[in-house]
Short mmCIF file of C-alpha atoms and ligand atoms in Angstrom, two decimals:
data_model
loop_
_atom_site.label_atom_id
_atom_site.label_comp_id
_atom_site.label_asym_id
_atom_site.label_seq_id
_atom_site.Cartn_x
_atom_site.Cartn_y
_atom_site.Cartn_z
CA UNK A 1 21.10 -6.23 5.69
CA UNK A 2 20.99 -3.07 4.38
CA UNK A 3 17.16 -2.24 2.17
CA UNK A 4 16.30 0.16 0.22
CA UNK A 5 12.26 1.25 0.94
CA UNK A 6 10.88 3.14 -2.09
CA UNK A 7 7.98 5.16 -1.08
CA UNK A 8 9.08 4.56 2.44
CA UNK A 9 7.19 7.78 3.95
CA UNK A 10 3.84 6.56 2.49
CA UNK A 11 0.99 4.63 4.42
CA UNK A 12 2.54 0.65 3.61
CA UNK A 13 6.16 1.82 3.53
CA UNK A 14 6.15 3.26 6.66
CA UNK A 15 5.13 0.84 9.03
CA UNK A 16 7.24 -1.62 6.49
CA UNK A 17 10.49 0.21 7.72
CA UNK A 18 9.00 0.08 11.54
CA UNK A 19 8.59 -4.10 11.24
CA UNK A 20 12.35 -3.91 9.37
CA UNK A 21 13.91 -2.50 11.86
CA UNK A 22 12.41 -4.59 14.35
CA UNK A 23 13.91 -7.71 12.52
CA UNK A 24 17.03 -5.85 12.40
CA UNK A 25 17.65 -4.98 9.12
CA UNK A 26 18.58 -1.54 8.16
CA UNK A 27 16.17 -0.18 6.18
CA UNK A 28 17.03 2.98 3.95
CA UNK A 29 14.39 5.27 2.14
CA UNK A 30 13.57 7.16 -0.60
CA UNK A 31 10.91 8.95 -1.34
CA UNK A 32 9.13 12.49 -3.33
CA UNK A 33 6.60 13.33 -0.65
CA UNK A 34 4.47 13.24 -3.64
CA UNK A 35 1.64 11.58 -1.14
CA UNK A 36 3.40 11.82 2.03
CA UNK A 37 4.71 14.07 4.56
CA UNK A 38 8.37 14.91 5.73
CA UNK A 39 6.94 14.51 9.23
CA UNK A 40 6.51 11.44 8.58
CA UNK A 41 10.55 10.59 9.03
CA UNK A 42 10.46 12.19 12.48
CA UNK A 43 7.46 9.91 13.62
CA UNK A 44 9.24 6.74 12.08
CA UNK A 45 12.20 7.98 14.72
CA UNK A 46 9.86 8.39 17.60
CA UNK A 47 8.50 4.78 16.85
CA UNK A 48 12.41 2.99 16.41
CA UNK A 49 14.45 5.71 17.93
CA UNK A 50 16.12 4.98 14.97
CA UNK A 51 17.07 7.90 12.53
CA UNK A 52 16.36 5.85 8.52
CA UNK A 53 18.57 7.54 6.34
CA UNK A 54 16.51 9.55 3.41
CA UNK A 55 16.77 10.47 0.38
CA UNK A 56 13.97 13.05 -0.92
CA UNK A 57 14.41 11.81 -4.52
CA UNK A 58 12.13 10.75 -7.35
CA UNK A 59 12.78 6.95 -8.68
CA UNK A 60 12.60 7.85 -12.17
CA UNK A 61 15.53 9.49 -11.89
CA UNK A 62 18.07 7.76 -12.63
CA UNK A 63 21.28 9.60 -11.43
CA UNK A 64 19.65 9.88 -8.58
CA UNK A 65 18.56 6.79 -7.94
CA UNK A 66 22.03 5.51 -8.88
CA UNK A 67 23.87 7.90 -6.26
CA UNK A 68 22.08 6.63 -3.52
CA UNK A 69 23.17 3.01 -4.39
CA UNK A 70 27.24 4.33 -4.54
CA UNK A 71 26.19 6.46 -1.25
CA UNK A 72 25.06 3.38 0.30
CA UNK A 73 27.28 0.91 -1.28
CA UNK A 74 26.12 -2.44 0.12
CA UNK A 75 22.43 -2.79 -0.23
CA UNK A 76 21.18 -6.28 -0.40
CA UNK A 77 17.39 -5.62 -1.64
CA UNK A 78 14.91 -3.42 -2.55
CA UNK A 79 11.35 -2.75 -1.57
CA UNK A 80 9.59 -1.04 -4.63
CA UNK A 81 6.34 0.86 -2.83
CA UNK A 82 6.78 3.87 -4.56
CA UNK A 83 3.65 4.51 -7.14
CA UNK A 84 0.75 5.99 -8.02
CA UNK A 85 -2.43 4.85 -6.48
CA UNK A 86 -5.60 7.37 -7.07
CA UNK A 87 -8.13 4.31 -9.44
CA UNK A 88 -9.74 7.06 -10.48
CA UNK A 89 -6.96 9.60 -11.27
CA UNK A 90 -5.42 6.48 -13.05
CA UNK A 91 -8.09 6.60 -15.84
CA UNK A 92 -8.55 10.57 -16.28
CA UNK A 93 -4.51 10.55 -16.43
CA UNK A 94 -3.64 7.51 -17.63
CA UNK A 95 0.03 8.62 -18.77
CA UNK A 96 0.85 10.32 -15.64
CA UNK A 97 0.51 6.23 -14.07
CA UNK A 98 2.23 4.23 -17.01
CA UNK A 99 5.47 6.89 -16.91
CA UNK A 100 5.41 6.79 -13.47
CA UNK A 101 4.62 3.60 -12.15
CA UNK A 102 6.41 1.87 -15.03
CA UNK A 103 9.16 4.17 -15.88
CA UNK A 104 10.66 4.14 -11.75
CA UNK A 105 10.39 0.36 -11.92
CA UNK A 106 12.47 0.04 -14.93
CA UNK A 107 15.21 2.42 -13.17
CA UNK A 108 14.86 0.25 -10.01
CA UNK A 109 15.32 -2.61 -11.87
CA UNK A 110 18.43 -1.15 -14.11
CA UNK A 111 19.98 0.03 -10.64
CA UNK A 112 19.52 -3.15 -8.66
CA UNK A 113 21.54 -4.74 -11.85
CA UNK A 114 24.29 -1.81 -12.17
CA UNK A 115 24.99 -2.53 -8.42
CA UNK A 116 24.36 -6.31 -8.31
CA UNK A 117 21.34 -5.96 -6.03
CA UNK A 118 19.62 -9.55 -6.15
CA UNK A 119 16.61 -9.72 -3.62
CA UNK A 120 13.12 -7.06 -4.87
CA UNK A 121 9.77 -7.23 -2.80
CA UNK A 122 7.25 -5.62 -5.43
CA UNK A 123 4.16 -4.23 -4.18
CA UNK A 124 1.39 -5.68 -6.27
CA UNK A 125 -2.40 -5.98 -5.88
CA UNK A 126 -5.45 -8.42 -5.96
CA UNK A 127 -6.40 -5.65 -8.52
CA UNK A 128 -4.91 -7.71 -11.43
CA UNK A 129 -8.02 -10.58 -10.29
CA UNK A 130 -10.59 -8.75 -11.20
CA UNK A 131 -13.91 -9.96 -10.50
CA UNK A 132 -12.83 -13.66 -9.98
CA UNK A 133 -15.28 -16.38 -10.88
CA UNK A 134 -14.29 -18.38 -7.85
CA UNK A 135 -13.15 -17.60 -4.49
CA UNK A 136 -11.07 -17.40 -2.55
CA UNK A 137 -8.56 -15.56 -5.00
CA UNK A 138 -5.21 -18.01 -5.55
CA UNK A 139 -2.55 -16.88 -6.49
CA UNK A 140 -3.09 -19.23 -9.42
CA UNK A 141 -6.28 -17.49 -10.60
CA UNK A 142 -6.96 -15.70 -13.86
CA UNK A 143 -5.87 -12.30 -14.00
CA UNK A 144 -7.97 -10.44 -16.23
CA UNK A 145 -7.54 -7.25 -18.16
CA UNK A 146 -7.59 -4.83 -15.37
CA UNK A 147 -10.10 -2.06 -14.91
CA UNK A 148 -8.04 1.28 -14.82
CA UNK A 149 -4.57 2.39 -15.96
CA UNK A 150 -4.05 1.74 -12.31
CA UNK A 151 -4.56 -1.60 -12.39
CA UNK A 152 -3.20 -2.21 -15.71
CA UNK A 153 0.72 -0.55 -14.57
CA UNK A 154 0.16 -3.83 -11.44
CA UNK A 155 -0.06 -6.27 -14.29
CA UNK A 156 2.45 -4.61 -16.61
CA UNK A 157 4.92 -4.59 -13.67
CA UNK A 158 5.02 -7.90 -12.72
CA UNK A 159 5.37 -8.78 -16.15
CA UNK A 160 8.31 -6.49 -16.71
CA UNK A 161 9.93 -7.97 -13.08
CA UNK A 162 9.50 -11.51 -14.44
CA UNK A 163 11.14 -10.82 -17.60
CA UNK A 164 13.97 -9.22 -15.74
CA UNK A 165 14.22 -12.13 -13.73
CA UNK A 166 13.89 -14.50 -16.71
CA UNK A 167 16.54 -12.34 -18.82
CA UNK A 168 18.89 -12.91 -15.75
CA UNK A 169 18.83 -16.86 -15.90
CA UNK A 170 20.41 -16.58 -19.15
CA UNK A 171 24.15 -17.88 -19.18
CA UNK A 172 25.83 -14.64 -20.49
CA UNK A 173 24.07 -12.60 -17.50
CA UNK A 174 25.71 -12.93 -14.57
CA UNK A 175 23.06 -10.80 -12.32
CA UNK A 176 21.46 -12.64 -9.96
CA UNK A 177 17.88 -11.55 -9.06
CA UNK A 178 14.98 -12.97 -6.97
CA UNK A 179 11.91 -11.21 -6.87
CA UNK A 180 8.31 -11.33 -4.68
CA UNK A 181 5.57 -10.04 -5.92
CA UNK A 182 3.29 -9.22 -2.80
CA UNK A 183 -0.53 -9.13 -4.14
CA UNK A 184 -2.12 -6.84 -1.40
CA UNK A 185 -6.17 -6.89 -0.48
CA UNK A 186 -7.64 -4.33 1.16
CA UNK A 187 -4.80 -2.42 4.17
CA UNK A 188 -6.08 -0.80 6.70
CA UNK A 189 -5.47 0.11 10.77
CA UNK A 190 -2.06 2.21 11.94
CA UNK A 191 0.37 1.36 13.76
CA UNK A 192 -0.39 0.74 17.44
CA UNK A 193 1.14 4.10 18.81
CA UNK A 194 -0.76 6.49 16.36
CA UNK A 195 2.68 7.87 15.53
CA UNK A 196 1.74 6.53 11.54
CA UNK A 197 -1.23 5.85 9.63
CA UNK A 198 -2.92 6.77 6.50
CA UNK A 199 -2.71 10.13 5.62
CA UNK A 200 -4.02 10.95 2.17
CA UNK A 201 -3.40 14.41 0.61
CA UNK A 202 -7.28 15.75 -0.09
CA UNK A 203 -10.19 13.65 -0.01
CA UNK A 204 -9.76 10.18 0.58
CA UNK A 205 -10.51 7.96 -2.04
CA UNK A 206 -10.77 4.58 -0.16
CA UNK A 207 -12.96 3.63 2.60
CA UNK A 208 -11.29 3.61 5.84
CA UNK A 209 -9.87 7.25 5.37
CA UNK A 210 -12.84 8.02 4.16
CA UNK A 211 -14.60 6.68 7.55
CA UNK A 212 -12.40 8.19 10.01
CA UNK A 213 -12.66 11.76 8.91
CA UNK A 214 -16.79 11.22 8.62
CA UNK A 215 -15.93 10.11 12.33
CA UNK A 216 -14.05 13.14 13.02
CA UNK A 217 -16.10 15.82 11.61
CA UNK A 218 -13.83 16.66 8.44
CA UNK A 219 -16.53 14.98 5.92
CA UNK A 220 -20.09 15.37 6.13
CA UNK A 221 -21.31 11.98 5.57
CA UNK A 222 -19.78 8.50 4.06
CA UNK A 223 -21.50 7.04 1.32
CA UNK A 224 -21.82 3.67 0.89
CA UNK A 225 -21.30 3.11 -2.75
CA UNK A 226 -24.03 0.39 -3.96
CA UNK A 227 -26.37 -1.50 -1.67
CA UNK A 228 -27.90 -3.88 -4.38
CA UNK A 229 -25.12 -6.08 -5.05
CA UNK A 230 -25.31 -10.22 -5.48
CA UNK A 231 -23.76 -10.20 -1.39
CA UNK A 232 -25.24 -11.13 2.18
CA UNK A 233 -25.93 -7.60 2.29
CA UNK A 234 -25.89 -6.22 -0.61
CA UNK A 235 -22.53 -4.03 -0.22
CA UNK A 236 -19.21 -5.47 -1.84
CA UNK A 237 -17.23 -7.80 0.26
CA UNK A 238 -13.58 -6.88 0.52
CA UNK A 239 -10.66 -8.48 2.39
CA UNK A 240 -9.25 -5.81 4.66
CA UNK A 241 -5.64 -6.46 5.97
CA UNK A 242 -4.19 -4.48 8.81
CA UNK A 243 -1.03 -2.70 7.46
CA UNK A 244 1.23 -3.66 10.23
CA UNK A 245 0.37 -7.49 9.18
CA UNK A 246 1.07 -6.47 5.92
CA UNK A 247 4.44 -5.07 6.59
CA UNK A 248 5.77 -7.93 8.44
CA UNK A 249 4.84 -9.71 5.31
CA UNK A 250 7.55 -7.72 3.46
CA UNK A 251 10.08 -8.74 6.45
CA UNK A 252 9.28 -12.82 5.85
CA UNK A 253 9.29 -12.24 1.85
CA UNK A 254 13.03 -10.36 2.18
CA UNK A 255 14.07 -13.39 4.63
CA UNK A 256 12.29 -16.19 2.20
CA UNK A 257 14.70 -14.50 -0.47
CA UNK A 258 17.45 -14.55 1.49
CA UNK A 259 17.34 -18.03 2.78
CA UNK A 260 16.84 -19.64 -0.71
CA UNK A 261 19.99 -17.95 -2.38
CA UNK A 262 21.05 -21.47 -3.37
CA UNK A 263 17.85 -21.11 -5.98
CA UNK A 264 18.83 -18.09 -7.78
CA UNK A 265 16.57 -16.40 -10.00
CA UNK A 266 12.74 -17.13 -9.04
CA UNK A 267 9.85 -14.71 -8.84
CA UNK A 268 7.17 -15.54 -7.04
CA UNK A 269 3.79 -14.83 -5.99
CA UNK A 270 1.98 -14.08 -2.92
CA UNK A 271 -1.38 -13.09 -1.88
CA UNK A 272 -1.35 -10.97 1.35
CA UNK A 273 -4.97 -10.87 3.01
CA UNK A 274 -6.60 -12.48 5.72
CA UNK A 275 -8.47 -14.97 3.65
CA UNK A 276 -11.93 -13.76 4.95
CA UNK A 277 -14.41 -11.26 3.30
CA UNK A 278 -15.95 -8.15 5.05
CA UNK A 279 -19.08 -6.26 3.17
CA UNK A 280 -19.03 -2.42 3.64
CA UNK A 281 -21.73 -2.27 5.83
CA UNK A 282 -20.37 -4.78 8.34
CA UNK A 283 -17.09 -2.48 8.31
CA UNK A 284 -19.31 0.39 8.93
CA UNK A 285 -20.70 -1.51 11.27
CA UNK A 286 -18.04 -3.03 13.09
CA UNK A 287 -15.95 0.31 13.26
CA UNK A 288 -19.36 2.03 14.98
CA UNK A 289 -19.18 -0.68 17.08
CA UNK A 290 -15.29 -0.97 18.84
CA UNK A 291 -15.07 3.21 18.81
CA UNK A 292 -18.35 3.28 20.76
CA UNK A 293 -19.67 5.86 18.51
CA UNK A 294 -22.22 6.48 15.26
CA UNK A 295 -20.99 7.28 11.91
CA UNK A 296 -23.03 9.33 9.27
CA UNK A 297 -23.77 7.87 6.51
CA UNK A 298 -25.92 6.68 3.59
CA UNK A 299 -26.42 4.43 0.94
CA UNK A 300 -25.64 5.72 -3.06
CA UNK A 301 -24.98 4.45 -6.07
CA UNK A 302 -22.40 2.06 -7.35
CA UNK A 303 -18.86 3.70 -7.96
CA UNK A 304 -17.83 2.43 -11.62
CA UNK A 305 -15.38 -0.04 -11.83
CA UNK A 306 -16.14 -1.44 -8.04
CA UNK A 307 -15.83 -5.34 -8.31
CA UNK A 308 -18.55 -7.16 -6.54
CA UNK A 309 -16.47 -9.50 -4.24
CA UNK A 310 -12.81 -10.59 -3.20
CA UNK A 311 -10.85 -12.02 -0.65
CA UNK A 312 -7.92 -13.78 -0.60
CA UNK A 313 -6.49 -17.75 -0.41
CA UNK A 314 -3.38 -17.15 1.72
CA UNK A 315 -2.51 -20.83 2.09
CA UNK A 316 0.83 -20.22 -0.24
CA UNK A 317 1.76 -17.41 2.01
CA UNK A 318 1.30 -19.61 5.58
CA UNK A 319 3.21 -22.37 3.79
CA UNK A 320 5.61 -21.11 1.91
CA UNK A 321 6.31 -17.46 3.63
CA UNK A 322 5.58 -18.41 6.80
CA UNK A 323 3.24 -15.69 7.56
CA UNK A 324 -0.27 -14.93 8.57
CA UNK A 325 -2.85 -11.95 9.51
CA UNK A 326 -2.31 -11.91 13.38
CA UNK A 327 -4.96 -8.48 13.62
CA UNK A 328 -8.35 -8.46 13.59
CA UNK A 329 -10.74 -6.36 11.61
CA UNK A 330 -11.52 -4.80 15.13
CA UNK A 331 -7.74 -3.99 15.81
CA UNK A 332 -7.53 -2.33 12.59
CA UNK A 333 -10.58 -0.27 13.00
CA UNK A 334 -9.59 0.76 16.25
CA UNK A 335 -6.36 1.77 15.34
CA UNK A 336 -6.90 3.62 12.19
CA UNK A 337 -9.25 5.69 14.53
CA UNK A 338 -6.68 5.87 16.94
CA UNK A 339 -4.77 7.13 14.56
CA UNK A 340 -7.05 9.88 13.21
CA UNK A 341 -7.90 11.18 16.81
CA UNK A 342 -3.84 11.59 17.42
CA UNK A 343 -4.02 13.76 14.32
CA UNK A 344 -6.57 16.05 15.40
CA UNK A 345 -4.82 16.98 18.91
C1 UD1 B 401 -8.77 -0.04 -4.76
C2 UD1 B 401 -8.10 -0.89 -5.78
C3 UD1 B 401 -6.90 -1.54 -5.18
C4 UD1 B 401 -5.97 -0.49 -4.64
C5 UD1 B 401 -6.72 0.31 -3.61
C6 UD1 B 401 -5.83 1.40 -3.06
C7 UD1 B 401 -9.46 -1.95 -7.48
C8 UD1 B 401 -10.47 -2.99 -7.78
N1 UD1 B 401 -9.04 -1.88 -6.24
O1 UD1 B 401 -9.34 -0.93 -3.81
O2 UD1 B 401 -6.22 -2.28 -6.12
O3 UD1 B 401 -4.85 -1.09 -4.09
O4 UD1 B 401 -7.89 0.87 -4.20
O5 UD1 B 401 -5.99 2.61 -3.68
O6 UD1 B 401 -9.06 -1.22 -8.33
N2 UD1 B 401 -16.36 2.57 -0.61
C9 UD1 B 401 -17.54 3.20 -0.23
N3 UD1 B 401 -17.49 4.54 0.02
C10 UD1 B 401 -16.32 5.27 -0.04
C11 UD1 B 401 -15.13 4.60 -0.43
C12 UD1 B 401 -15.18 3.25 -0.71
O7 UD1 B 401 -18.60 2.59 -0.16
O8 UD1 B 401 -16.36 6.48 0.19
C13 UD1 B 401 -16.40 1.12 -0.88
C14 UD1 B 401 -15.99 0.78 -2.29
O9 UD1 B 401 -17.10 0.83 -3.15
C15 UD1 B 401 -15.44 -0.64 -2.10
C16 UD1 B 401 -14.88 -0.64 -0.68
O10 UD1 B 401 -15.46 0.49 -0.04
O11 UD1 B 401 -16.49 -1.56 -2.16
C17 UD1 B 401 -13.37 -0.48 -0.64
O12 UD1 B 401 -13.00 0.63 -1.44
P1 UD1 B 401 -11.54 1.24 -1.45
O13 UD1 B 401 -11.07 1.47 -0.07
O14 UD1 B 401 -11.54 2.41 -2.39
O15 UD1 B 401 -10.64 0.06 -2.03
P2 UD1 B 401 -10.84 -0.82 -3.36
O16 UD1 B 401 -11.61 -0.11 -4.38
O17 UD1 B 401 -11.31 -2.16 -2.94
#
């Protein structure tokens, strides 16, 4: 089955198209390198000895992104990955995340119906929870008006996807088109050979980057944003899932899509976390403590925006997808640092 990986180069894309290829699907990307590497393909190959074709295009083209579907001729679904990510970026440049997290959905969307693509895997977030009153998260929670222009193209997607999907049940449509919506928590770790990882372009925003260059003498000193919230410890509790868990997640959803064909036209929903919380500190902590060595850092103030607690429910996703974290925290930990050290050589 031949699947097109938006954003395939990036952190979650590229260990997606590892676990694809290892259920033996052909996996095809595109991608800008707008926050990714072009080494990145060559590391994919020494991982799979597999070479993925690419396409160094940007998904709100359209011609382009409608050549590589009459290139390819056959595919059979799409991963969408490719977005924006930066919170804060989101909210200084809002417009620069609605065109472009928006806009290359739409084209997806218009392309996967021009070429009667049926089966999408979305990349969505636990940001469209909020701060939840009650946890764990389901995936029947409110969501709540998000925080950042980030947050707010997550929500605005999945409501444009389940429109689609909607508009495609009517009787003069005959495009058939399931969808998954994939609400990730927290990703961290590589993958196990340190060939991929995280890699962002400048200073990392989120906290295991951030972490493994304190570790590795690039950044001074981590700060710990907040020490006095309402938590065992008073640092916010995330639910961090290693990425390699996460990307066989995409595998099950593609083969859940599959396998129901006979039910044409759903889109659903799917927390993908490991269904147990981690403060900051115990991260900190726990990293310090399975790399045998002492990271620098401090506590500071809150960073705005920060919600106080969440983890995920992933009942509907070990019933219904079939899937569960098999990682640890420690695995992750280990590998992103792994990962960071392979980097540096
Ligand atoms: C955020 C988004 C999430 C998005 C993800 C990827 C929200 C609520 N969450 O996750 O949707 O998918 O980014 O970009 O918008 N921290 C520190 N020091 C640091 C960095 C982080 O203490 O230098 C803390 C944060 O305060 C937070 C935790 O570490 O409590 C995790 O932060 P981060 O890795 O940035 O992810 P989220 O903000 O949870």
């Amino acid at each position: 089955m031949k699947v097109l990986v938006t954003g395939g180069t990036g952190f979650i894309g590229s260990h997606a198209v590892v676990s694809l290829i290892e259920a033996g699907m052909k996996p095809i990307i595109v991608d800008n390198f707008d926050n990714s590497l072009p080494s990145v393909l060559e590391n994919l190959k020494a991982i799979t000895q597999t070479t993925v074709p690419f396409y160094k295009i940007d998904c709100n083209d359209q011609e382009a992104v409608n050549e590589v579907f009459e290139t390819e001729k056959d595919i059979e679904g799409v991963i969408h990955f490719a977005a924006h990510k930066a919170v804060g970026e989101s909210v200084i440049n809002p417009l620069k995340y609605y065109q472009n997290n928006i806009g290359s959905l739409i084209v997806i969307l218009k392309m996967m119906k021009k070429h009667q693509t049926p089966h999408l895997v979305f990349s969505s977030s636990c940001t469209v929870y909020g701060q939840p009153d009650q946890l764990p998260v389901t995936e029947h929670s409110p969501i709540i008006p998000a925080q950042s222009p980030y947050g707010n193209t997550k929500q605005i997607c999945e409501e444009v996807i389940r429109d689609t999907v909607k508009s495609a049940q009517t009787e003069q449509d005959d495009f058939q088109l399931n969808a998954i919506l994939l609400r990730y928590f927290n990703p961290i770790g590589a993958h196990l050979s340190g060939h991929i990882g995280e890699l962002p372009l400048g200073v990392p925003n989120n906290l295991v980057p951030y972490i493994i260059q304190t570790a590795a003498g690039i950044r001074e000193k981590l700060t710990i944003f907040g020490k006095d919230y309402n938590t065992p410890d008073g640092t916010c509790v995330r639910d961090y899932i290693h990425v390699m868990d996460l990307a066989d997640a995409h595998v099950k959803a593609l083969q859940l899509l599959v396998n129901k064909k006979q039910t044409n036209n759903t889109c659903e929903v799917f927390n993908i976390g490991t269904g147990k919380g981690n403060s900051v500190q115990e991260l900190v902590q726990t990293f310090e403590k399975v790399n045998n060595l002492k990271l620098n850092y401090e506590f500071g103030n809150r960073r705005p925006g920060d919600v106080e607690q969440i983890y995920a429910s992933v009942a509907k996703a070990n019933q219904e997808l079939g899937w569960q974290a098999q990682r640890s925290l420690e695995e992750g930990l280990r590998d992103a640092w792994n990962w960071q050290q392979k980097l540096m050589k």
